[in-house]
Amino acid sequence: MQVQRTVISQEQRLKMSPQMYQSIQLMALPIQDLRQKIAEEVEKNPALEEVDSLKPATLDEMPSKKSDDYDPFENSSDPGYQRVPNTGEDTKRKFLEGTIFRSESLQDHLLWQLHMTVLSEEENRIGELLISNLDGNGFHMDSPDTLVREGERSLLEKMIHLIQDFDPLGVCAADHRESLLIQAHLREDMPEEVDTVLTDLMELLEKEKYNEIIRQLKISRERWDEIMDFLKSLDPYPGSIYSQSSYNYVIPDLIVRKKEGEFVIVLNDEEIPVLRINSFFEDIQEGGGVEDKRVKQFVNGRVRDARWFIGSINQRNMTLLKTATAILEFQRDFFRRGPKYLNPLTLKDVAGEIGVHEATVSRITTNKYVQTEWGIYELKHFFTNSISGAGSGGSRFSKEGVKEVVREIIAESTDEKKLSDQKISEILSKKGINIARRTVAKYRKELALGSSFKR
């Protein structure tokens, strides 16, 4: 006969409040998606409204002549901002130059985060195997156990848990059920019944037999509505956002300018609507003659949500500026001299500089672009490991910087004197960059440059 007994156990779990979860979501959004999110929030929350008078004009609406002190990318909240005289035509040209397209796969996004994590060679290898084994939704195509030898199972479990914490949350799972559980357990506001719903009552949930779920859980309809609201905030197919085949056009989130010998970072907040609390709701909250408690509770809840949302957007913008400023400091050689002078840099370096977690740096740099003198770059581009060692702790030459040198060497070679990979390796050695011939071949392939025979 099986005997049931109460067991008390202690465990550590990372939890996120609803506000933190909202802040993380907003932090990961590029400008276009952020604008859509703002529109949805304004539509949903009557206490939140856009300041129409401060809405930016479109290019077609902009007058052809502007005063010398007009700057469409001015960020009054940036203490390092300096106004730069500009013409309307120059602004329009730079704006159009900034709308480049991007298309990043789920594997690209996960591999970048993996390579930015300090891991052993074996951990990297197993991590790459796991990521290459994911389908477009972020789920395992083959059983992970088939990817490794018997003695590597513990390392496999470690890498699965690591990748599940990558952005987007909930990938590297068996199916949508496990993905939902992973996401739910990271949330501080998870109703206690959710675990039972996702593990034991999932079939009823998928068949929309809500009354039966309520009966089995012995809860009220109101409690079930709260559970459903929580479940709807999860993404059952987290990798699907990267499987869209259409091209998306992006606008630079930041602009780096040089003014009187110093670099200035400008936040492109022209594309972000200005928000405020509706004055009518503020008056009611401050005691505007309304006695109905339900009305006051509704108003207080909507105003609180609006303030949280505005605060999350401000936090996103300030984190983006702080991150970009740290990148600028670490990569001054790039901004001064060009792409081949990119220095080794890791997420840990920037996270330590601005006092946030590495995951925050990963989210704020994903799908965020900066306009520089050398072109438009995703902020992730500035994170690159050294040719030997991990990140900034290894060689002073970064992989991306060396690839640019390889590109330059090949471009300067003539048809009569095509350079082999071995010869390129010897030229690099004279420049103080010691890499093997096979590494040159690897970088050349990544640059989509043919061998000396094909060139």
JSON list of C-alpha atoms in Angstrom, two decimals, residues 156-309:
[
{"chain": "A", "resi": 156, "resn": "LEU", "atom": "CA", "xyz": [24.21, 17.74, -22.71]},
{"chain": "A", "resi": 157, "resn": "GLU", "atom": "CA", "xyz": [21.72, 18.52, -19.92]},
{"chain": "A", "resi": 158, "resn": "LYS", "atom": "CA", "xyz": [23.80, 21.51, -18.85]},
{"chain": "A", "resi": 159, "resn": "MET", "atom": "CA", "xyz": [23.84, 22.96, -22.38]},
{"chain": "A", "resi": 160, "resn": "ILE", "atom": "CA", "xyz": [20.08, 22.36, -22.85]},
{"chain": "A", "resi": 161, "resn": "HIS", "atom": "CA", "xyz": [19.32, 24.38, -19.70]},
{"chain": "A", "resi": 162, "resn": "LEU", "atom": "CA", "xyz": [21.74, 27.12, -20.83]},
{"chain": "A", "resi": 163, "resn": "ILE", "atom": "CA", "xyz": [20.15, 27.48, -24.28]},
{"chain": "A", "resi": 164, "resn": "GLN", "atom": "CA", "xyz": [16.64, 27.45, -22.78]},
{"chain": "A", "resi": 165, "resn": "ASP", "atom": "CA", "xyz": [17.62, 30.67, -20.98]},
{"chain": "A", "resi": 166, "resn": "PHE", "atom": "CA", "xyz": [18.72, 32.31, -24.24]},
{"chain": "A", "resi": 167, "resn": "ASP", "atom": "CA", "xyz": [16.53, 34.76, -26.11]},
{"chain": "A", "resi": 168, "resn": "PRO", "atom": "CA", "xyz": [13.82, 33.90, -27.09]},
{"chain": "A", "resi": 169, "resn": "LEU", "atom": "CA", "xyz": [12.90, 32.14, -23.87]},
{"chain": "A", "resi": 170, "resn": "GLY", "atom": "CA", "xyz": [11.59, 28.59, -24.13]},
{"chain": "A", "resi": 171, "resn": "VAL", "atom": "CA", "xyz": [13.57, 27.23, -27.09]},
{"chain": "A", "resi": 172, "resn": "CYS", "atom": "CA", "xyz": [15.52, 23.95, -27.00]},
{"chain": "A", "resi": 173, "resn": "ALA", "atom": "CA", "xyz": [12.39, 22.17, -25.78]},
{"chain": "A", "resi": 174, "resn": "ALA", "atom": "CA", "xyz": [10.74, 18.93, -26.85]},
{"chain": "A", "resi": 175, "resn": "ASP", "atom": "CA", "xyz": [7.46, 20.58, -27.85]},
{"chain": "A", "resi": 176, "resn": "HIS", "atom": "CA", "xyz": [5.15, 23.50, -27.18]},
{"chain": "A", "resi": 177, "resn": "ARG", "atom": "CA", "xyz": [4.09, 22.04, -23.82]},
{"chain": "A", "resi": 178, "resn": "GLU", "atom": "CA", "xyz": [7.62, 21.94, -22.43]},
{"chain": "A", "resi": 179, "resn": "SER", "atom": "CA", "xyz": [8.31, 25.39, -23.91]},
{"chain": "A", "resi": 180, "resn": "LEU", "atom": "CA", "xyz": [5.28, 26.85, -22.11]},
{"chain": "A", "resi": 181, "resn": "LEU", "atom": "CA", "xyz": [6.41, 25.27, -18.84]},
{"chain": "A", "resi": 182, "resn": "ILE", "atom": "CA", "xyz": [9.91, 26.71, -19.20]},
{"chain": "A", "resi": 183, "resn": "GLN", "atom": "CA", "xyz": [8.52, 30.21, -19.82]},
{"chain": "A", "resi": 184, "resn": "ALA", "atom": "CA", "xyz": [5.96, 29.94, -17.03]},
{"chain": "A", "resi": 185, "resn": "HIS", "atom": "CA", "xyz": [8.50, 28.87, -14.40]},
{"chain": "A", "resi": 186, "resn": "LEU", "atom": "CA", "xyz": [10.57, 31.96, -15.13]},
{"chain": "A", "resi": 187, "resn": "ARG", "atom": "CA", "xyz": [7.65, 34.24, -14.26]},
{"chain": "A", "resi": 188, "resn": "GLU", "atom": "CA", "xyz": [7.12, 35.54, -10.74]},
{"chain": "A", "resi": 189, "resn": "ASP", "atom": "CA", "xyz": [3.42, 36.05, -11.39]},
{"chain": "A", "resi": 190, "resn": "MET", "atom": "CA", "xyz": [2.73, 32.43, -12.43]},
{"chain": "A", "resi": 191, "resn": "PRO", "atom": "CA", "xyz": [-0.55, 31.24, -10.85]},
{"chain": "A", "resi": 192, "resn": "GLU", "atom": "CA", "xyz": [0.10, 28.04, -8.90]},
{"chain": "A", "resi": 193, "resn": "GLU", "atom": "CA", "xyz": [-2.50, 26.14, -10.95]},
{"chain": "A", "resi": 194, "resn": "VAL", "atom": "CA", "xyz": [-0.62, 26.73, -14.23]},
{"chain": "A", "resi": 195, "resn": "ASP", "atom": "CA", "xyz": [1.80, 23.90, -13.55]},
{"chain": "A", "resi": 196, "resn": "THR", "atom": "CA", "xyz": [-1.10, 21.42, -13.24]},
{"chain": "A", "resi": 197, "resn": "VAL", "atom": "CA", "xyz": [-2.83, 22.82, -16.33]},
{"chain": "A", "resi": 198, "resn": "LEU", "atom": "CA", "xyz": [0.28, 22.49, -18.51]},
{"chain": "A", "resi": 199, "resn": "THR", "atom": "CA", "xyz": [1.30, 19.07, -17.24]},
{"chain": "A", "resi": 200, "resn": "ASP", "atom": "CA", "xyz": [-1.96, 17.19, -16.50]},
{"chain": "A", "resi": 201, "resn": "LEU", "atom": "CA", "xyz": [-4.77, 19.12, -18.18]},
{"chain": "A", "resi": 202, "resn": "MET", "atom": "CA", "xyz": [-3.17, 20.20, -21.46]},
{"chain": "A", "resi": 203, "resn": "GLU", "atom": "CA", "xyz": [-5.46, 18.01, -23.55]},
{"chain": "A", "resi": 204, "resn": "LEU", "atom": "CA", "xyz": [-8.53, 19.66, -22.03]},
{"chain": "A", "resi": 205, "resn": "LEU", "atom": "CA", "xyz": [-6.97, 23.08, -22.57]},
{"chain": "A", "resi": 206, "resn": "GLU", "atom": "CA", "xyz": [-6.30, 22.39, -26.26]},
{"chain": "A", "resi": 207, "resn": "LYS", "atom": "CA", "xyz": [-9.89, 21.20, -26.70]},
{"chain": "A", "resi": 208, "resn": "GLU", "atom": "CA", "xyz": [-11.10, 24.36, -24.91]},
{"chain": "A", "resi": 209, "resn": "LYS", "atom": "CA", "xyz": [-12.97, 22.34, -22.26]},
{"chain": "A", "resi": 210, "resn": "TYR", "atom": "CA", "xyz": [-12.58, 25.12, -19.72]},
{"chain": "A", "resi": 211, "resn": "ASN", "atom": "CA", "xyz": [-15.53, 24.15, -17.53]},
{"chain": "A", "resi": 212, "resn": "GLU", "atom": "CA", "xyz": [-14.02, 20.71, -16.98]},
{"chain": "A", "resi": 213, "resn": "ILE", "atom": "CA", "xyz": [-10.67, 22.28, -16.05]},
{"chain": "A", "resi": 214, "resn": "ILE", "atom": "CA", "xyz": [-12.42, 24.60, -13.58]},
{"chain": "A", "resi": 215, "resn": "ARG", "atom": "CA", "xyz": [-14.22, 21.60, -12.06]},
{"chain": "A", "resi": 216, "resn": "GLN", "atom": "CA", "xyz": [-11.04, 19.56, -11.68]},
{"chain": "A", "resi": 217, "resn": "LEU", "atom": "CA", "xyz": [-9.05, 22.47, -10.25]},
{"chain": "A", "resi": 218, "resn": "LYS", "atom": "CA", "xyz": [-11.96, 23.45, -7.98]},
{"chain": "A", "resi": 219, "resn": "ILE", "atom": "CA", "xyz": [-11.53, 27.16, -8.73]},
{"chain": "A", "resi": 220, "resn": "SER", "atom": "CA", "xyz": [-13.85, 30.05, -9.60]},
{"chain": "A", "resi": 221, "resn": "ARG", "atom": "CA", "xyz": [-14.49, 31.42, -13.08]},
{"chain": "A", "resi": 222, "resn": "GLU", "atom": "CA", "xyz": [-12.69, 34.62, -12.10]},
{"chain": "A", "resi": 223, "resn": "ARG", "atom": "CA", "xyz": [-9.60, 32.66, -11.08]},
{"chain": "A", "resi": 224, "resn": "TRP", "atom": "CA", "xyz": [-9.68, 30.79, -14.38]},
{"chain": "A", "resi": 225, "resn": "ASP", "atom": "CA", "xyz": [-9.82, 34.09, -16.29]},
{"chain": "A", "resi": 226, "resn": "GLU", "atom": "CA", "xyz": [-6.62, 35.16, -14.47]},
{"chain": "A", "resi": 227, "resn": "ILE", "atom": "CA", "xyz": [-4.94, 31.87, -15.44]},
{"chain": "A", "resi": 228, "resn": "MET", "atom": "CA", "xyz": [-6.00, 32.28, -19.07]},
{"chain": "A", "resi": 229, "resn": "ASP", "atom": "CA", "xyz": [-4.65, 35.84, -19.20]},
{"chain": "A", "resi": 230, "resn": "PHE", "atom": "CA", "xyz": [-1.32, 34.50, -17.97]},
{"chain": "A", "resi": 231, "resn": "LEU", "atom": "CA", "xyz": [-1.27, 31.62, -20.48]},
{"chain": "A", "resi": 232, "resn": "LYS", "atom": "CA", "xyz": [-2.04, 34.00, -23.34]},
{"chain": "A", "resi": 233, "resn": "SER", "atom": "CA", "xyz": [1.08, 36.02, -22.46]},
{"chain": "A", "resi": 234, "resn": "LEU", "atom": "CA", "xyz": [3.27, 32.97, -23.22]},
{"chain": "A", "resi": 235, "resn": "ASP", "atom": "CA", "xyz": [4.47, 31.99, -26.69]},
{"chain": "A", "resi": 236, "resn": "PRO", "atom": "CA", "xyz": [3.95, 28.29, -27.51]},
{"chain": "A", "resi": 237, "resn": "TYR", "atom": "CA", "xyz": [6.25, 28.55, -30.55]},
{"chain": "A", "resi": 238, "resn": "PRO", "atom": "CA", "xyz": [9.01, 30.99, -29.48]},
{"chain": "A", "resi": 239, "resn": "GLY", "atom": "CA", "xyz": [11.28, 30.38, -32.47]},
{"chain": "A", "resi": 240, "resn": "SER", "atom": "CA", "xyz": [8.63, 31.16, -35.07]},
{"chain": "A", "resi": 241, "resn": "ILE", "atom": "CA", "xyz": [9.37, 34.90, -35.03]},
{"chain": "A", "resi": 242, "resn": "TYR", "atom": "CA", "xyz": [12.67, 34.12, -36.79]},
{"chain": "A", "resi": 243, "resn": "SER", "atom": "CA", "xyz": [11.18, 31.79, -39.41]},
{"chain": "A", "resi": 244, "resn": "GLN", "atom": "CA", "xyz": [9.42, 34.50, -41.41]},
{"chain": "A", "resi": 245, "resn": "SER", "atom": "CA", "xyz": [10.71, 34.45, -44.97]},
{"chain": "A", "resi": 246, "resn": "SER", "atom": "CA", "xyz": [9.80, 38.03, -45.84]},
{"chain": "A", "resi": 247, "resn": "TYR", "atom": "CA", "xyz": [12.36, 40.81, -45.61]},
{"chain": "A", "resi": 248, "resn": "ASN", "atom": "CA", "xyz": [11.94, 43.45, -42.94]},
{"chain": "A", "resi": 249, "resn": "TYR", "atom": "CA", "xyz": [13.25, 46.97, -43.24]},
{"chain": "A", "resi": 250, "resn": "VAL", "atom": "CA", "xyz": [14.91, 48.48, -40.23]},
{"chain": "A", "resi": 251, "resn": "ILE", "atom": "CA", "xyz": [15.64, 52.01, -39.07]},
{"chain": "A", "resi": 252, "resn": "PRO", "atom": "CA", "xyz": [18.79, 52.81, -37.07]},
{"chain": "A", "resi": 253, "resn": "ASP", "atom": "CA", "xyz": [18.05, 53.11, -33.36]},
{"chain": "A", "resi": 254, "resn": "LEU", "atom": "CA", "xyz": [21.21, 55.16, -32.81]},
{"chain": "A", "resi": 255, "resn": "ILE", "atom": "CA", "xyz": [23.47, 57.52, -34.72]},
{"chain": "A", "resi": 256, "resn": "VAL", "atom": "CA", "xyz": [27.15, 58.08, -33.91]},
{"chain": "A", "resi": 257, "resn": "ARG", "atom": "CA", "xyz": [28.46, 61.48, -34.99]},
{"chain": "A", "resi": 258, "resn": "LYS", "atom": "CA", "xyz": [31.77, 63.20, -34.59]},
{"chain": "A", "resi": 259, "resn": "LYS", "atom": "CA", "xyz": [31.67, 66.72, -33.20]},
{"chain": "A", "resi": 260, "resn": "GLU", "atom": "CA", "xyz": [34.83, 68.71, -32.54]},
{"chain": "A", "resi": 261, "resn": "GLY", "atom": "CA", "xyz": [36.94, 65.57, -32.35]},
{"chain": "A", "resi": 262, "resn": "GLU", "atom": "CA", "xyz": [34.59, 63.75, -29.95]},
{"chain": "A", "resi": 263, "resn": "PHE", "atom": "CA", "xyz": [32.00, 61.08, -30.69]},
{"chain": "A", "resi": 264, "resn": "VAL", "atom": "CA", "xyz": [28.38, 61.84, -29.86]},
{"chain": "A", "resi": 265, "resn": "ILE", "atom": "CA", "xyz": [25.66, 59.17, -29.63]},
{"chain": "A", "resi": 266, "resn": "VAL", "atom": "CA", "xyz": [22.14, 60.26, -30.58]},
{"chain": "A", "resi": 267, "resn": "LEU", "atom": "CA", "xyz": [19.06, 58.17, -29.86]},
{"chain": "A", "resi": 268, "resn": "ASN", "atom": "CA", "xyz": [16.69, 58.09, -32.82]},
{"chain": "A", "resi": 269, "resn": "ASP", "atom": "CA", "xyz": [13.58, 58.78, -30.73]},
{"chain": "A", "resi": 270, "resn": "GLU", "atom": "CA", "xyz": [11.83, 60.55, -33.61]},
{"chain": "A", "resi": 271, "resn": "GLU", "atom": "CA", "xyz": [10.22, 57.23, -34.49]},
{"chain": "A", "resi": 272, "resn": "ILE", "atom": "CA", "xyz": [8.97, 56.56, -30.95]},
{"chain": "A", "resi": 273, "resn": "PRO", "atom": "CA", "xyz": [5.63, 58.23, -30.03]},
{"chain": "A", "resi": 274, "resn": "VAL", "atom": "CA", "xyz": [5.67, 60.41, -26.91]},
{"chain": "A", "resi": 275, "resn": "LEU", "atom": "CA", "xyz": [3.30, 59.08, -24.23]},
{"chain": "A", "resi": 276, "resn": "ARG", "atom": "CA", "xyz": [1.61, 60.56, -21.19]},
{"chain": "A", "resi": 277, "resn": "ILE", "atom": "CA", "xyz": [-1.11, 59.78, -18.63]},
{"chain": "A", "resi": 278, "resn": "ASN", "atom": "CA", "xyz": [-4.61, 60.91, -19.63]},
{"chain": "A", "resi": 279, "resn": "SER", "atom": "CA", "xyz": [-5.44, 64.01, -17.56]},
{"chain": "A", "resi": 280, "resn": "PHE", "atom": "CA", "xyz": [-9.03, 62.85, -16.96]},
{"chain": "A", "resi": 281, "resn": "PHE", "atom": "CA", "xyz": [-7.78, 59.64, -15.33]},
{"chain": "A", "resi": 282, "resn": "GLU", "atom": "CA", "xyz": [-5.23, 61.58, -13.30]},
{"chain": "A", "resi": 283, "resn": "ASP", "atom": "CA", "xyz": [-7.96, 63.88, -11.95]},
{"chain": "A", "resi": 284, "resn": "ILE", "atom": "CA", "xyz": [-10.08, 60.90, -10.88]},
{"chain": "A", "resi": 285, "resn": "GLN", "atom": "CA", "xyz": [-7.11, 59.23, -9.20]},
{"chain": "A", "resi": 286, "resn": "GLU", "atom": "CA", "xyz": [-6.35, 62.40, -7.26]},
{"chain": "A", "resi": 287, "resn": "GLY", "atom": "CA", "xyz": [-9.89, 62.45, -5.89]},
{"chain": "A", "resi": 288, "resn": "GLY", "atom": "CA", "xyz": [-11.93, 64.07, -8.59]},
{"chain": "A", "resi": 289, "resn": "GLY", "atom": "CA", "xyz": [-15.34, 63.59, -6.97]},
{"chain": "A", "resi": 290, "resn": "VAL", "atom": "CA", "xyz": [-15.85, 59.90, -7.85]},
{"chain": "A", "resi": 291, "resn": "GLU", "atom": "CA", "xyz": [-17.19, 57.84, -4.95]},
{"chain": "A", "resi": 292, "resn": "ASP", "atom": "CA", "xyz": [-17.70, 54.48, -6.68]},
{"chain": "A", "resi": 293, "resn": "LYS", "atom": "CA", "xyz": [-14.94, 52.13, -5.40]},
{"chain": "A", "resi": 294, "resn": "ARG", "atom": "CA", "xyz": [-15.04, 49.99, -8.53]},
{"chain": "A", "resi": 295, "resn": "VAL", "atom": "CA", "xyz": [-14.44, 53.02, -10.72]},
{"chain": "A", "resi": 296, "resn": "LYS", "atom": "CA", "xyz": [-11.53, 54.11, -8.53]},
{"chain": "A", "resi": 297, "resn": "GLN", "atom": "CA", "xyz": [-10.03, 50.61, -8.63]},
{"chain": "A", "resi": 298, "resn": "PHE", "atom": "CA", "xyz": [-10.34, 50.55, -12.43]},
{"chain": "A", "resi": 299, "resn": "VAL", "atom": "CA", "xyz": [-8.75, 53.99, -12.79]},
{"chain": "A", "resi": 300, "resn": "ASN", "atom": "CA", "xyz": [-5.93, 53.23, -10.35]},
{"chain": "A", "resi": 301, "resn": "GLY", "atom": "CA", "xyz": [-5.15, 49.99, -12.17]},
{"chain": "A", "resi": 302, "resn": "ARG", "atom": "CA", "xyz": [-5.09, 51.62, -15.61]},
{"chain": "A", "resi": 303, "resn": "VAL", "atom": "CA", "xyz": [-2.95, 54.57, -14.44]},
{"chain": "A", "resi": 304, "resn": "ARG", "atom": "CA", "xyz": [-0.53, 52.20, -12.72]},
{"chain": "A", "resi": 305, "resn": "ASP", "atom": "CA", "xyz": [-0.22, 50.09, -15.87]},
{"chain": "A", "resi": 306, "resn": "ALA", "atom": "CA", "xyz": [0.33, 53.21, -17.98]},
{"chain": "A", "resi": 307, "resn": "ARG", "atom": "CA", "xyz": [3.09, 54.47, -15.68]},
{"chain": "A", "resi": 308, "resn": "TRP", "atom": "CA", "xyz": [4.78, 51.06, -15.74]},
{"chain": "A", "resi": 309, "resn": "PHE", "atom": "CA", "xyz": [4.63, 51.04, -19.54]}
]
